[in-house]
mmCIF file of C-alpha atoms in Angstrom:
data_model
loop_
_atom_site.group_PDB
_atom_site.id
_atom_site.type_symbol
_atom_site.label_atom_id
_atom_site.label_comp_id
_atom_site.label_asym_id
_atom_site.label_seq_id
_atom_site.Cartn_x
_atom_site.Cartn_y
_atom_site.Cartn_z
ATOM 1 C CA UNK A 1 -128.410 160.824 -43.868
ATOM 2 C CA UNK A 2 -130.455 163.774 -43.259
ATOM 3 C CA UNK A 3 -133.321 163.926 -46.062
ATOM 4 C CA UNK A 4 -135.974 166.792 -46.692
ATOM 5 C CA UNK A 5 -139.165 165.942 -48.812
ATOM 6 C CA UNK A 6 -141.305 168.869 -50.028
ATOM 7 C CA UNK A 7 -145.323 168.200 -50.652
ATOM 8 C CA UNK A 8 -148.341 169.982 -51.232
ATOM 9 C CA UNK A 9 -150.702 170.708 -54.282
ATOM 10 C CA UNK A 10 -149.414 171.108 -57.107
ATOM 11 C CA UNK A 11 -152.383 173.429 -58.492
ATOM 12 C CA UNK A 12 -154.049 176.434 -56.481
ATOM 13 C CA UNK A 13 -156.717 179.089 -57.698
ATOM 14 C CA UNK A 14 -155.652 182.213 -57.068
ATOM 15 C CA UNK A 15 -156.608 184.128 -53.950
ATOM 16 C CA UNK A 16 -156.903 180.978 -52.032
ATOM 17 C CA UNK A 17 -154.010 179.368 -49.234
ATOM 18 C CA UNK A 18 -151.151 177.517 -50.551
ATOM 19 C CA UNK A 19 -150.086 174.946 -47.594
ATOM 20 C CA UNK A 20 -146.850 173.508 -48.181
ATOM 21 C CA UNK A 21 -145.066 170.270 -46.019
ATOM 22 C CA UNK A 22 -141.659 169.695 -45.787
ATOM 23 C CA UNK A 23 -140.784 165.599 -43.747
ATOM 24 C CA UNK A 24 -137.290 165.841 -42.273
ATOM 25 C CA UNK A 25 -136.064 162.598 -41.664
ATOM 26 C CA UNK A 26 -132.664 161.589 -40.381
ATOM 27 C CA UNK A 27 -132.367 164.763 -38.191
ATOM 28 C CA UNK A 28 -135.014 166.451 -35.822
ATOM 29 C CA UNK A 29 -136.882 169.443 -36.333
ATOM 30 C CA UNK A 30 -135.743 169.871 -32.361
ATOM 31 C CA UNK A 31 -132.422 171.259 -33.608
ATOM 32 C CA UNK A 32 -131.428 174.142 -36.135
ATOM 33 C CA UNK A 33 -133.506 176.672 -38.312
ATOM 34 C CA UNK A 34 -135.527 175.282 -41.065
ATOM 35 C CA UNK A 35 -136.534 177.311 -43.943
ATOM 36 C CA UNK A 36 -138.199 177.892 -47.236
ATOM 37 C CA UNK A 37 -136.930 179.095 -50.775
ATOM 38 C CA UNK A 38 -138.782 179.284 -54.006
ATOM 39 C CA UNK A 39 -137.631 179.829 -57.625
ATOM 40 C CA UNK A 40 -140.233 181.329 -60.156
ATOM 41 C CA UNK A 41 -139.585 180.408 -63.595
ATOM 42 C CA UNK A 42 -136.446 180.838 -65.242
ATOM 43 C CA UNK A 43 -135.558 183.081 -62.146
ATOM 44 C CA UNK A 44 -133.096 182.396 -59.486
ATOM 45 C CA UNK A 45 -133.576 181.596 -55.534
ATOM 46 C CA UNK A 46 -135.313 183.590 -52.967
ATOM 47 C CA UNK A 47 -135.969 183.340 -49.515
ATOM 48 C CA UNK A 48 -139.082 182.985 -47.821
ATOM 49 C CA UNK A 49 -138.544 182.283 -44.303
ATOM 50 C CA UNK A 50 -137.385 180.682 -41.622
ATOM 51 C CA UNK A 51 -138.076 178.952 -37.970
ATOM 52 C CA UNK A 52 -136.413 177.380 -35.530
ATOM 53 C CA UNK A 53 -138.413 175.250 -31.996
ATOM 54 C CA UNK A 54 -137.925 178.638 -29.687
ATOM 55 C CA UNK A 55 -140.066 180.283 -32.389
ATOM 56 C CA UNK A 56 -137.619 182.618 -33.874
ATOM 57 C CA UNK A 57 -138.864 183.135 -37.371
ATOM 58 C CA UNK A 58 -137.507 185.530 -40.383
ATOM 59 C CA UNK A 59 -139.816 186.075 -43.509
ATOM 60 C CA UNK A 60 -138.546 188.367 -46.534
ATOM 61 C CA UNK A 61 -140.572 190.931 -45.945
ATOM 62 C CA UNK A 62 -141.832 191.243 -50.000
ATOM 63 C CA UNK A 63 -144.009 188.385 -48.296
ATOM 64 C CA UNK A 64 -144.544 189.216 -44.994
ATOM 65 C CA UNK A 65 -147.763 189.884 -44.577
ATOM 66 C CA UNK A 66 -149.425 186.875 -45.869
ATOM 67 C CA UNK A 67 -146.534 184.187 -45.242
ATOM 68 C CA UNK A 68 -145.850 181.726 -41.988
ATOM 69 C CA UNK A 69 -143.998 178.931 -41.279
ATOM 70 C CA UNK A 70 -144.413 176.666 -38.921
ATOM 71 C CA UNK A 71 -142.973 173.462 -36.671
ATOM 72 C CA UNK A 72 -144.846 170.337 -36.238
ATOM 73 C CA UNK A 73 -142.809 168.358 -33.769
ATOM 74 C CA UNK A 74 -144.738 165.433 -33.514
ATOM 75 C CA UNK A 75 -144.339 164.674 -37.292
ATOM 76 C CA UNK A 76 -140.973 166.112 -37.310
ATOM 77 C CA UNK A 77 -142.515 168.250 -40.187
ATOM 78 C CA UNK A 78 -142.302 171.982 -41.092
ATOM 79 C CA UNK A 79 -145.015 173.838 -42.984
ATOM 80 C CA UNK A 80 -145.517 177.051 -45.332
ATOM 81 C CA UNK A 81 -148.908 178.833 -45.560
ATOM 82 C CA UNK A 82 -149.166 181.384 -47.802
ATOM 83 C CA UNK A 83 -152.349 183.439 -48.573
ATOM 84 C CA UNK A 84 -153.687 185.268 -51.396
ATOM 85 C CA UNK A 85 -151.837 183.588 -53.838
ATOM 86 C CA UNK A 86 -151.677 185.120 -57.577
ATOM 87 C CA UNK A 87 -149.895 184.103 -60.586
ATOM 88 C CA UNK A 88 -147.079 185.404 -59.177
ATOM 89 C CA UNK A 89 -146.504 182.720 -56.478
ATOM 90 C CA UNK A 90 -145.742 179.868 -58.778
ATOM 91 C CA UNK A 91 -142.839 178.773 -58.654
ATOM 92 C CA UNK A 92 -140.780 175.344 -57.261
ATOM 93 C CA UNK A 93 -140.713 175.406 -53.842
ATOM 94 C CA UNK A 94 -137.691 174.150 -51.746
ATOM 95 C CA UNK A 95 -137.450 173.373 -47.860
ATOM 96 C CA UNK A 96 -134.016 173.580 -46.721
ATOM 97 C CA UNK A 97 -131.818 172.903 -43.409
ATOM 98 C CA UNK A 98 -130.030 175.825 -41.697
ATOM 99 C CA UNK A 99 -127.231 173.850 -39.606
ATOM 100 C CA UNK A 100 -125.336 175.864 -36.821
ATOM 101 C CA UNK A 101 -121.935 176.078 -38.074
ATOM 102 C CA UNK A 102 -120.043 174.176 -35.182
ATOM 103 C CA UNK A 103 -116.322 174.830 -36.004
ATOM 104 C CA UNK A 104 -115.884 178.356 -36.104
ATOM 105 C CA UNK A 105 -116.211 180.721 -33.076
ATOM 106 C CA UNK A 106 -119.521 182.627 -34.155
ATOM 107 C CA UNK A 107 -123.025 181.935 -34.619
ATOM 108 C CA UNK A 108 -123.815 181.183 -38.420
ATOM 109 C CA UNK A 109 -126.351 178.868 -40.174
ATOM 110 C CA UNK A 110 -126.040 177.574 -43.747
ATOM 111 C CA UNK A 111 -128.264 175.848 -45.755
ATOM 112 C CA UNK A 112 -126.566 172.274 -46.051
ATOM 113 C CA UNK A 113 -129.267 169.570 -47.355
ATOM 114 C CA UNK A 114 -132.365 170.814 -49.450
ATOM 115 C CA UNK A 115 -135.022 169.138 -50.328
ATOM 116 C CA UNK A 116 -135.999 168.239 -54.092
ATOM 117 C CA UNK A 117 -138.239 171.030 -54.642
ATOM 118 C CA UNK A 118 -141.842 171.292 -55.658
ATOM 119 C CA UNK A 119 -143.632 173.056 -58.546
ATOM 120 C CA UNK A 120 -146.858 175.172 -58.170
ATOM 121 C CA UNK A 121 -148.811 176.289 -60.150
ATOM 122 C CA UNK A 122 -151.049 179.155 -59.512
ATOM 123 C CA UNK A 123 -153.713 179.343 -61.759
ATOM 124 C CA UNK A 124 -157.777 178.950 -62.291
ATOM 125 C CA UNK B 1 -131.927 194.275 -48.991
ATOM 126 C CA UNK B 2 -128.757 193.789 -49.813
ATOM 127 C CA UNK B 3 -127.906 193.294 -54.003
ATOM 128 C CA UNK B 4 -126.350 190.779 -54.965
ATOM 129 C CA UNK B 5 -124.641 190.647 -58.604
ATOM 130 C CA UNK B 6 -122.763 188.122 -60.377
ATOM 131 C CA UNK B 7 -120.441 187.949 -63.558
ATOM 132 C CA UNK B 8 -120.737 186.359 -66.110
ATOM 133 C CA UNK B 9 -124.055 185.563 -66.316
ATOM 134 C CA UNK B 10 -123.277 182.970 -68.272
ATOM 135 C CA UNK B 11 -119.991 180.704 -68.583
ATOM 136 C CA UNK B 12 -118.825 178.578 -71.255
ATOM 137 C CA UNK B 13 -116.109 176.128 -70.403
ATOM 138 C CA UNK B 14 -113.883 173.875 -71.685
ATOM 139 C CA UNK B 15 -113.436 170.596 -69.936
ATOM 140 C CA UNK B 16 -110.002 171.003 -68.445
ATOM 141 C CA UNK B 17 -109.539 174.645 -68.414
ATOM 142 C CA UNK B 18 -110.319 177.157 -65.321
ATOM 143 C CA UNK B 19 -113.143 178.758 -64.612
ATOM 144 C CA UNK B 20 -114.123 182.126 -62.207
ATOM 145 C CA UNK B 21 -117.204 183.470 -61.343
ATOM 146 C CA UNK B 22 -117.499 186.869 -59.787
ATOM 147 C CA UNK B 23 -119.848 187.918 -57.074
ATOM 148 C CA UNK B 24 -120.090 191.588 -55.876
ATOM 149 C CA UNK B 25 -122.129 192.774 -53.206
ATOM 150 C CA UNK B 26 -124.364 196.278 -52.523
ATOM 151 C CA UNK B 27 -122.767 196.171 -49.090
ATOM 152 C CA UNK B 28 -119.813 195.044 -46.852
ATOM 153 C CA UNK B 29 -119.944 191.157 -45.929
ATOM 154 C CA UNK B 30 -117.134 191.241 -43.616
ATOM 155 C CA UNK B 31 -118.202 191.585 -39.550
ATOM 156 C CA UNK B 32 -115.609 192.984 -36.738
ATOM 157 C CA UNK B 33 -115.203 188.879 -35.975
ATOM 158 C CA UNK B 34 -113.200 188.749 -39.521
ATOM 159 C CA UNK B 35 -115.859 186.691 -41.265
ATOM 160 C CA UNK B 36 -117.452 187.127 -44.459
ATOM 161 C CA UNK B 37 -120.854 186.290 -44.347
ATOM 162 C CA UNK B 38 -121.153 184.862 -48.486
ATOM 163 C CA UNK B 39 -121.911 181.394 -49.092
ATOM 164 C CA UNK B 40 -122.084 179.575 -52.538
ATOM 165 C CA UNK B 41 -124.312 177.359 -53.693
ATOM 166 C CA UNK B 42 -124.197 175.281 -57.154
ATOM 167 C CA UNK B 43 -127.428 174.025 -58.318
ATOM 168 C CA UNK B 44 -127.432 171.316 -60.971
ATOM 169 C CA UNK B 45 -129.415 170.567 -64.000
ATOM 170 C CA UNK B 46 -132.757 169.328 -62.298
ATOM 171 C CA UNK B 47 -131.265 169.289 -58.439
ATOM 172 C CA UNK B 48 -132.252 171.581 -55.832
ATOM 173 C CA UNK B 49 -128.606 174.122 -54.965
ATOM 174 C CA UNK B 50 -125.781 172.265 -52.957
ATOM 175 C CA UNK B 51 -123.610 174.131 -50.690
ATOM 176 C CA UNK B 52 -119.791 174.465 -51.762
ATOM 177 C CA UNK B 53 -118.485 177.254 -49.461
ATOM 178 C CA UNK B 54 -119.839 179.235 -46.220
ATOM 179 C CA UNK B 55 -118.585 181.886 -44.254
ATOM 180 C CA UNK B 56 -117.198 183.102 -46.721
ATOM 181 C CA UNK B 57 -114.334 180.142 -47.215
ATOM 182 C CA UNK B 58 -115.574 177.100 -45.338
ATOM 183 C CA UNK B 59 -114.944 174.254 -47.634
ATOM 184 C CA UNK B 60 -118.592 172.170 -47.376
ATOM 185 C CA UNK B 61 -118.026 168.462 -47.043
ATOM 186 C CA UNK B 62 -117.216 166.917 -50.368
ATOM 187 C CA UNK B 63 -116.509 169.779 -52.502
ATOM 188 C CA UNK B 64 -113.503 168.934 -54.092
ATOM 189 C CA UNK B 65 -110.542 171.152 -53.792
ATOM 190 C CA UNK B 66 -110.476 172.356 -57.791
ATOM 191 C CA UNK B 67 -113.087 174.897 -56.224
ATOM 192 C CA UNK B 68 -111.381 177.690 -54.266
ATOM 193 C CA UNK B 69 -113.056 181.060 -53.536
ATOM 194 C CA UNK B 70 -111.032 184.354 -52.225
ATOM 195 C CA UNK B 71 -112.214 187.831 -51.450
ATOM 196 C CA UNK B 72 -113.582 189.764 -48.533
ATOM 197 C CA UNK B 73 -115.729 192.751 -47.869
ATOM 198 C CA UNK B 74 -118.011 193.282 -50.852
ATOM 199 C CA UNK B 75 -115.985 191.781 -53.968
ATOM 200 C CA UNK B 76 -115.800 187.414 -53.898
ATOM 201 C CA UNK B 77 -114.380 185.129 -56.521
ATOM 202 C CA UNK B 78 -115.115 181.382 -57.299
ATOM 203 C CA UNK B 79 -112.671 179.770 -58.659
ATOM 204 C CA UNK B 80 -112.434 176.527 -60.535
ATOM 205 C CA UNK B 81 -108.721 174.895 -61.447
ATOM 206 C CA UNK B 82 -110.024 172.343 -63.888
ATOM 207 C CA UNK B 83 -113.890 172.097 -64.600
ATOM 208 C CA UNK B 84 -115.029 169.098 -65.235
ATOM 209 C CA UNK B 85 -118.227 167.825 -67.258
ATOM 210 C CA UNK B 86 -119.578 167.089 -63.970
ATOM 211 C CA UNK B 87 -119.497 170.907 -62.863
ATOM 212 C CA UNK B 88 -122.224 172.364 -65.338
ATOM 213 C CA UNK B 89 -125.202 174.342 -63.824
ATOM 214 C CA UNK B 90 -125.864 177.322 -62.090
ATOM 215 C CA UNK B 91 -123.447 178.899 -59.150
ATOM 216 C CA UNK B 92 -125.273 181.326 -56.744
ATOM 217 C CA UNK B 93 -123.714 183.390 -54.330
ATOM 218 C CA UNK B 94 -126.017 184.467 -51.116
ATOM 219 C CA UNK B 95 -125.412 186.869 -48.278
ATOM 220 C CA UNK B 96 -126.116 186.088 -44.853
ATOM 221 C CA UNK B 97 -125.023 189.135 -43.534
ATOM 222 C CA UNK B 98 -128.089 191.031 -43.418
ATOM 223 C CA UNK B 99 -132.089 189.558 -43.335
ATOM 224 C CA UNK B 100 -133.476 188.807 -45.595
ATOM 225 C CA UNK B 101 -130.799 186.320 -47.180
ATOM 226 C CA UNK B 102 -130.220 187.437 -50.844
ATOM 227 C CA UNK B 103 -128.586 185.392 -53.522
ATOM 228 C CA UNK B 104 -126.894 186.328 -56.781
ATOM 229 C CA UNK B 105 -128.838 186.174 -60.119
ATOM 230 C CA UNK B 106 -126.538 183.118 -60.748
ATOM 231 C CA UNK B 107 -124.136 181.949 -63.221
ATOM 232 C CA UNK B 108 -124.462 178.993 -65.506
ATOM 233 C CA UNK B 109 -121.804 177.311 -66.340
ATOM 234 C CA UNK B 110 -121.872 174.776 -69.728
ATOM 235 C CA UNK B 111 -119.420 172.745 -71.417
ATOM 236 C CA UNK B 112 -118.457 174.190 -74.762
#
C-alpha cells in the first residue's frame, strides 16, 4: 500500500524558507510525478508543483519564482522549498502521487494516494 | 489558467435521494484523442481529497458505482444515485488539460 507522509515546521517567520518533506513508502520515487498542493484556510486546492526522476518539473506560476521541488532518491523522499514566505503561504500542505494512467492509450497522470496534509503557519 | 466553476456551492442531501454536482470549465477539456482531461476528487471531513473519476470517466478503484459522471468539452456532471451518510464533504473537479492544474471552488455536500 503506497503511503505519503508530509513533515516540516509547523511555524515559520515570515520572509524566511519553508522546507517541506514528503516519505513515500510502498512505491519509489523512481517511478511517476510527485507533486505538491496546498489549501489556505477555508479555501479550496491549488497546485504547486510537480517532479518526476528525469527532472521534468511544473510549478503554478503565481509561485514560480520562489518555489522548487525536489527528489531525494536515496530516502525515497520529495521536498518543497519555498522562499519569502508571508502570511499568505499558510495553509495545509499536501504531497500527492501522479500515477501514469496505464489502461488507456495516452499519456495522463492523476493524483491517486495523497498524503495527510500538513498545517503552516506563517507568522512572527 | 484555466477557470474552473462548480454548482452548487453547497449541497444538502437527503440520505437516499440523488445528488448532482455541476462543473463548468473556462475552456474545452476534450483533446483530438477523444478524452476529457477533468478528474474529480472528494475530500472528506478531516482527509486529504480521494480520487473518484479521471480522464474524464475512469472509474478510480473503489468508488462505488452510485457515482457516475457524464459530459464532455467544457460542461461535466457528477452524479450520485443514492447518497449515503458516508458521502458528505467536499467534491472538486480539476483540469488537467492545461498547466497549471486548476480545480473547482468545490462543493460540499451535507446530510440534511
Amino acid at each position: 500500500q503506497v503511503q505519503l507522509q508530509e513533515s516540516g515546521p509547523g511555524l515559520v517567520k515570515p520572509s524566511e524558507t519553508l522546507t517541506l518533506t514528503c516519505t513515500v513508502s510502498g512505491a519509489s520515487v523512481f517511478d511517476n510525478y510527485w507533486s505538491w498542493f496546498w489549501q489556505p484556510p477555508g479555501k479550496g486546492l491549488e497546485f504547486i508543483g510537480y517532479i518526476n526522476l528525469s527532472g521534468h518539473s511544473s510549478y503554478n506560476p503565481s509561485l514560480m519564482s520562489r518555489v522548487t521541488v525536489s527528489l531525494d532518491t536515496s530516502k525515497n523522499q520529495f521536498s518543497l522549498t519555498l522562499t519569502s514566505v508571508t502570511a499568505a503561504d499558510t495553509a495545509v500542505y499536501y504531497c500527492a502521487r501522479l500515477l501514469r494512467a496505464t489502461e488507456v492509450p495516452i499519456l495522463y497522470h492523476f493524483l491517486d494516494v495523497w498524503g495527510r496534509g500538513i498545517t503552516v503557519t506563517v507568522s512572527s | 489558467d484555466i477557470v474552473m466553476t462548480q454548482s452548487p456551492l453547497f449541497l444538502p442531501v437527503t440520505p437516499g435521494e440523488p445528488a448532482s454536482i455541476s462543473c463548468r470549465s473556462s475552456q474545452s477539456l476534450l483533446r483530438s484523442s477523444g478524452y476529457n482531461y477533468l478528474d474529480w476528487y472528494l475530500q472528506k471531513p478531516g482527509q486529504s481529497p480521494q480520487l473518484l473519476f479521471y480522464l474524464g470517466s475512469h472509474r478510480a478503484s473503489g468508488v462505488p458505482d452510485r457515482f457516475s459522471v457524464s459530459g464532455s468539452g467544457t460542461d461535466f456532471t457528477l452524479k450520485i444515485s443514492r447518497v449515503e451518510a458516508e458521502d458528505v464533504g467536499v467534491y472538486y473537479c480539476m483540469q488537467a488539460q492545461q498547466a497549471p492544474r486548476t480545480f473547482g471552488p468545490g462543493t460540499k455536500v451535507e446530510i440534511k
